[in-house]
Amino acid sequence: MLKTALKPRWIAGLVFAIAISGVFVLLSQWQFGRSTQSEVPASTTTEELKPLTAALRPGEFFHGSVADQMISATGSYDPQKQVLVPDRLNDGAKGYWIVSAFAVKDAPVLTGAGASAQTWIPVARGWVADPADAVAPPSGIIELTGRLLPSEAPLPATDPGPGRATAVSVAELINVWDVSSYPGFVAAGSERSGNADVGAVAVSRGGVKPLNVGPQPPAQKVNWLNLFYSVEWVVFAGFALFIWWRLVKDDYRRGLEDALDAAEAAAAGRKPEGEPDGGEPTGTSTNTSNRNTTDPKVQS
């Protein structure tokens, strides 16, 4: 069969089948890319600055619609309420987030057992590689802007040690600080006192790096119809090669059948030596004729 496949016409057919299969594979990749596209964000207003007190209320569930919202708030820090959260990356390097408690001015006050006189929110103020580079929060009235993010989950069965937290978890931090809190935290963008920049990055002189937390990418959705088309094009690519193989196989079988027919025809056409087609032996006929011609009895 290899000899049949190496015929010029089947080599040309193979090149054509491979070209067709390549086109089908490219179409499959295109359909696969279209099957996993990002969803269009439901809201495009997250970059518009909103007051924290208008975007979220303490004691309420943190809705996904307010995640990544840029917010502003006025209030003050308590220098005694600050922790470091380890295992945070900045340009590939591991370090710590500086997280401080921020008392929000004009925020609703929660009531009930254990509620504090003010409502607070954790603020991630910057990143440091060395805990010694962490700076205390600024004093006085602060104008805070940043990105509102949902609370993280604490790490179970983990003792972070004094002045540390396992995550930016409201559930963990309210127990450490003994305060009432919003159900999320803020990644600080700027901290100003009057016209002065009092953020951790500004006052540390290079020891603290900004967080630069951007909006989360939109969720991926799977378009099953495009995914089906992608698989379908792969099947077509394989089928093009199968058609070539089947045509070569049929040509090979026809060659075998033709060779067998020729062999059978040759076998049927062979005769014994001295016996021509359709008659008695030539020598017998000739002798009889001669005998009839020369025998005197026959002549009389």
Coordinates of C-alpha atoms in Angstrom, one line a residue:
M1 CA 0.0 0.0 0.0
L2 CA 2.9 2.3 0.6
K3 CA 3.9 2.0 -3.1
T4 CA 0.4 3.1 -4.0
A5 CA 0.5 6.1 -1.6
L6 CA 3.8 7.2 -3.2
K7 CA 2.2 7.7 -6.6
P8 CA 2.5 11.3 -7.7
R9 CA -1.2 11.9 -7.7
W10 CA -1.6 10.6 -4.2
I11 CA 1.3 12.6 -2.9
A12 CA -0.4 15.7 -4.4
G13 CA -3.6 14.5 -2.8
L14 CA -1.9 14.3 0.6
V15 CA -0.5 17.8 0.3
F16 CA -4.0 19.1 -0.5
A17 CA -5.6 17.1 2.4
I18 CA -3.0 18.5 4.8
A19 CA -3.7 22.1 3.6
I20 CA -7.4 21.6 4.0
S21 CA -6.8 20.1 7.5
G22 CA -4.7 23.1 8.4
V23 CA -7.4 25.5 7.4
F24 CA -9.9 23.5 9.5
V25 CA -7.5 23.6 12.5
L26 CA -7.2 27.4 12.3
L27 CA -11.0 27.7 12.2
S28 CA -11.1 25.5 15.2
Q29 CA -8.7 27.7 17.1
W30 CA -10.7 30.8 16.1
Q31 CA -14.0 29.2 17.4
F32 CA -12.3 28.1 20.6
G33 CA -11.0 31.6 21.2
R34 CA -14.5 33.0 20.8
S35 CA -15.9 30.4 23.2
T36 CA -14.1 31.8 26.2
Q37 CA -14.6 35.6 26.1
S38 CA -14.7 37.9 29.1
E39 CA -18.2 39.0 30.1
V40 CA -19.0 42.7 29.7
P41 CA -18.9 44.3 33.2
A42 CA -22.4 44.9 34.4
S43 CA -21.4 48.3 35.7
T44 CA -18.9 50.8 34.4
T45 CA -19.2 53.2 37.3
T46 CA -16.7 51.6 39.6
E47 CA -14.0 54.1 38.7
E48 CA -16.3 57.0 39.7
L49 CA -15.6 58.2 43.2
K50 CA -18.4 57.6 45.6
P51 CA -18.7 58.3 49.4
L52 CA -18.1 55.2 51.4
T53 CA -21.2 55.9 53.4
A54 CA -23.3 55.9 50.2
A55 CA -21.7 52.8 48.7
L56 CA -21.9 50.4 51.6
R57 CA -23.5 50.2 55.1
P58 CA -22.0 48.5 58.1
G59 CA -23.8 45.3 59.2
E60 CA -25.0 44.6 55.6
F61 CA -23.9 41.9 53.2
F62 CA -21.1 42.9 50.9
H63 CA -22.7 42.8 47.4
G64 CA -20.6 42.1 44.4
S65 CA -21.9 45.2 42.7
V66 CA -19.9 47.4 45.1
A67 CA -16.7 45.4 44.8
D68 CA -13.8 47.4 43.2
Q69 CA -15.8 50.7 43.7
M70 CA -13.5 53.7 44.2
I71 CA -14.6 55.4 47.4
S72 CA -13.8 58.5 49.5
A73 CA -14.1 58.8 53.3
T74 CA -13.2 61.2 56.0
G75 CA -12.0 60.0 59.4
S76 CA -9.0 59.2 61.5
Y77 CA -6.6 56.4 62.3
D78 CA -5.8 54.8 65.6
P79 CA -2.0 54.1 65.7
Q80 CA -2.6 51.3 68.2
K81 CA -4.7 49.4 65.6
Q82 CA -2.3 48.4 62.9
V83 CA -1.2 44.9 61.7
L84 CA 1.0 43.5 59.0
V85 CA -0.4 40.8 56.7
P86 CA 2.4 38.5 55.3
D87 CA 2.9 36.7 52.0
R88 CA 1.8 39.7 49.8
L89 CA 3.5 40.0 46.4
N90 CA 4.8 43.2 44.8
D91 CA 6.5 42.8 41.4
G92 CA 7.1 39.1 42.3
A93 CA 8.7 39.8 45.7
K94 CA 7.0 38.6 48.9
G95 CA 6.4 41.1 51.7
Y96 CA 3.7 42.6 54.0
W97 CA 0.7 44.8 53.7
I98 CA 0.3 47.5 56.3
V99 CA -3.3 47.4 57.4
S100 CA -4.7 50.1 59.8
A101 CA -8.1 50.7 61.4
F102 CA -9.8 53.8 60.0
A103 CA -12.7 55.4 62.0
V104 CA -15.2 56.6 59.4
K105 CA -16.8 60.0 60.1
D106 CA -20.6 60.1 59.8
A107 CA -20.8 56.4 59.4
P108 CA -23.8 54.6 60.9
V109 CA -23.1 53.2 64.3
L110 CA -24.0 49.6 65.0
T111 CA -25.9 48.7 68.2
G112 CA -25.9 45.6 70.3
A113 CA -23.5 43.7 72.5
G114 CA -19.9 44.3 71.6
A115 CA -20.7 47.3 69.3
S116 CA -18.1 50.1 69.4
A117 CA -18.9 53.8 69.6
Q118 CA -17.5 54.4 66.1
T119 CA -17.7 52.3 62.9
W120 CA -14.3 51.4 61.4
I121 CA -13.0 49.9 58.2
P122 CA -9.6 48.2 57.6
V123 CA -7.3 50.1 55.2
A124 CA -4.4 48.5 53.4
R125 CA -2.0 51.4 53.2
G126 CA 1.0 50.0 51.4
W127 CA 3.5 47.2 50.9
V128 CA 6.9 46.6 52.7
A129 CA 9.5 44.0 52.2
D130 CA 10.8 44.3 55.8
P131 CA 8.5 44.7 58.7
A132 CA 10.9 47.4 60.1
D133 CA 10.0 49.6 57.2
A134 CA 6.3 49.8 58.2
V135 CA 5.2 53.4 59.2
A136 CA 2.6 54.4 61.7
P137 CA -0.7 55.8 60.3
P138 CA -1.0 59.6 60.1
S139 CA -2.8 61.5 62.9
G140 CA -5.6 64.0 62.6
I141 CA -8.5 64.1 60.2
I142 CA -7.6 62.3 57.0
E143 CA -9.3 62.4 53.5
L144 CA -9.0 58.9 52.3
T145 CA -9.6 57.6 48.7
G146 CA -9.2 54.0 47.6
R147 CA -10.7 50.9 46.2
L148 CA -13.4 49.1 48.2
L149 CA -12.8 45.3 48.3
P150 CA -14.5 42.4 50.0
S151 CA -13.2 40.9 53.1
E152 CA -10.7 38.0 52.8
A153 CA -11.1 34.7 54.5
P154 CA -8.8 34.1 57.5
L155 CA -6.4 31.2 57.5
P156 CA -7.7 28.5 59.9
A157 CA -5.5 27.1 62.7
T158 CA -2.8 29.7 62.1
D159 CA -1.3 31.9 64.8
P160 CA 0.1 35.0 62.9
G161 CA 1.9 36.3 66.0
P162 CA 1.7 39.7 67.7
G163 CA 1.0 42.6 65.3
R164 CA 0.2 40.3 62.5
A165 CA -2.9 39.0 60.8
T166 CA -3.3 36.0 58.5
A167 CA -5.4 38.0 56.0
V168 CA -7.3 41.2 55.5
S169 CA -10.3 39.5 57.2
V170 CA -12.9 41.7 58.9
A171 CA -13.9 38.7 61.0
E172 CA -10.3 38.3 62.3
L173 CA -9.5 42.0 62.6
I174 CA -12.6 43.1 64.6
N175 CA -11.5 40.5 67.2
V176 CA -8.0 41.9 67.3
W177 CA -9.1 45.5 67.4
D178 CA -12.3 45.1 69.3
V179 CA -14.3 47.4 67.0
S180 CA -17.4 47.4 64.8
S181 CA -16.5 47.4 61.1
Y182 CA -17.8 47.6 57.6
P183 CA -17.9 44.2 55.8
G184 CA -15.0 45.0 53.6
F185 CA -11.7 46.9 53.4
V186 CA -10.1 49.7 51.4
A187 CA -6.9 49.5 49.4
A188 CA -5.7 53.1 49.9
G189 CA -5.0 55.3 46.9
S190 CA -4.3 58.5 48.6
E191 CA -4.3 59.9 52.2
R192 CA -4.3 63.6 52.6
S193 CA -4.4 65.9 55.6
G194 CA -5.5 69.3 54.2
N195 CA -3.2 69.8 51.2
A196 CA -0.5 67.5 52.4
D197 CA 0.1 64.0 51.2
V198 CA 0.4 61.9 54.4
G199 CA 0.1 58.5 52.8
A200 CA 2.5 55.7 53.8
V201 CA 4.3 55.9 50.5
A202 CA 4.9 59.6 50.8
V203 CA 6.2 59.6 54.4
S204 CA 8.4 56.5 54.2
R205 CA 10.8 57.9 51.6
G206 CA 10.9 54.7 49.5
G207 CA 10.4 52.0 52.2
V208 CA 6.7 51.6 51.5
K209 CA 5.5 50.7 48.0
P210 CA 2.0 51.5 46.8
L211 CA -0.5 48.7 46.4
N212 CA -1.8 49.7 42.9
V213 CA -4.9 47.5 43.2
G214 CA -6.8 47.7 39.9
P215 CA -10.3 46.5 39.2
Q216 CA -10.7 42.8 38.9
P217 CA -11.0 41.4 35.4
P218 CA -14.5 40.4 34.3
A219 CA -15.5 36.8 34.7
Q220 CA -15.0 34.4 31.9
K221 CA -18.0 32.9 30.2
V222 CA -18.1 29.8 28.0
N223 CA -20.0 29.9 24.8
W224 CA -20.9 26.2 24.3
L225 CA -22.0 26.7 20.7
N226 CA -18.6 28.1 19.7
L227 CA -16.9 25.3 21.7
F228 CA -19.0 22.8 19.7
Y229 CA -18.0 24.4 16.4
S230 CA -14.4 24.2 17.5
V231 CA -14.6 20.5 18.1
E232 CA -16.5 20.1 14.8
W233 CA -13.7 21.7 12.8
V234 CA -11.2 19.3 14.4
V235 CA -13.4 16.4 13.3
F236 CA -13.5 17.9 9.7
A237 CA -9.6 18.2 9.8
G238 CA -9.3 14.5 10.7
F239 CA -12.0 13.5 8.1
A240 CA -10.0 15.2 5.3
L241 CA -7.0 13.0 6.0
F242 CA -9.3 10.0 6.4
I243 CA -10.8 10.6 2.9
W244 CA -7.3 10.7 1.4
W245 CA -6.3 7.4 3.1
R246 CA -9.6 5.8 2.0
L247 CA -9.0 6.8 -1.6
V248 CA -5.4 5.4 -1.5
K249 CA -6.7 2.2 0.0
D250 CA -9.4 1.8 -2.7
D251 CA -6.8 2.4 -5.4
Y252 CA -4.6 -0.2 -3.8
R253 CA -7.4 -2.7 -3.8
R254 CA -8.3 -2.0 -7.4
G255 CA -4.7 -2.7 -8.3
L256 CA -4.8 -6.0 -6.5
E257 CA -8.1 -7.0 -8.2
D258 CA -6.7 -6.0 -11.6
A259 CA -3.6 -8.1 -11.0
L260 CA -5.7 -11.1 -9.9
D261 CA -7.9 -10.8 -12.9
A262 CA -4.9 -10.7 -15.2
A263 CA -3.4 -13.7 -13.5
E264 CA -6.7 -15.7 -13.9
A265 CA -7.0 -14.7 -17.5
A266 CA -3.4 -15.8 -18.2
A267 CA -4.0 -19.1 -16.5
A268 CA -7.2 -19.8 -18.5
G269 CA -5.5 -19.0 -21.8
R270 CA -2.6 -21.7 -21.6
K271 CA -3.0 -24.9 -23.9
P272 CA -0.9 -28.2 -24.2
E273 CA 2.0 -28.0 -26.7
G274 CA 1.1 -29.0 -30.3
E275 CA -2.6 -28.4 -29.8
P276 CA -3.9 -25.3 -31.6
D277 CA -7.1 -23.7 -30.6
G278 CA -10.4 -25.5 -31.7
G279 CA -9.3 -28.7 -33.7
E280 CA -7.6 -32.2 -33.8
P281 CA -3.9 -32.6 -34.0
T282 CA -2.6 -31.3 -37.3
G283 CA -0.5 -34.3 -38.0
T284 CA -3.5 -36.8 -38.0
S285 CA -5.5 -34.7 -40.4
T286 CA -2.7 -34.5 -42.9
N287 CA -1.9 -38.2 -42.8
T288 CA -5.6 -39.2 -43.5
S289 CA -5.7 -36.9 -46.5
N290 CA -2.6 -38.3 -47.9
R291 CA -3.8 -41.9 -47.4
N292 CA -7.1 -41.2 -49.2
T293 CA -5.2 -39.7 -52.1
T294 CA -2.7 -42.6 -52.7
D295 CA -4.6 -45.7 -51.8
P296 CA -5.6 -47.6 -55.1
K297 CA -8.6 -49.2 -53.4
V298 CA -10.1 -45.9 -52.6
Q299 CA -9.5 -44.7 -56.2
S300 CA -11.2 -47.7 -57.8

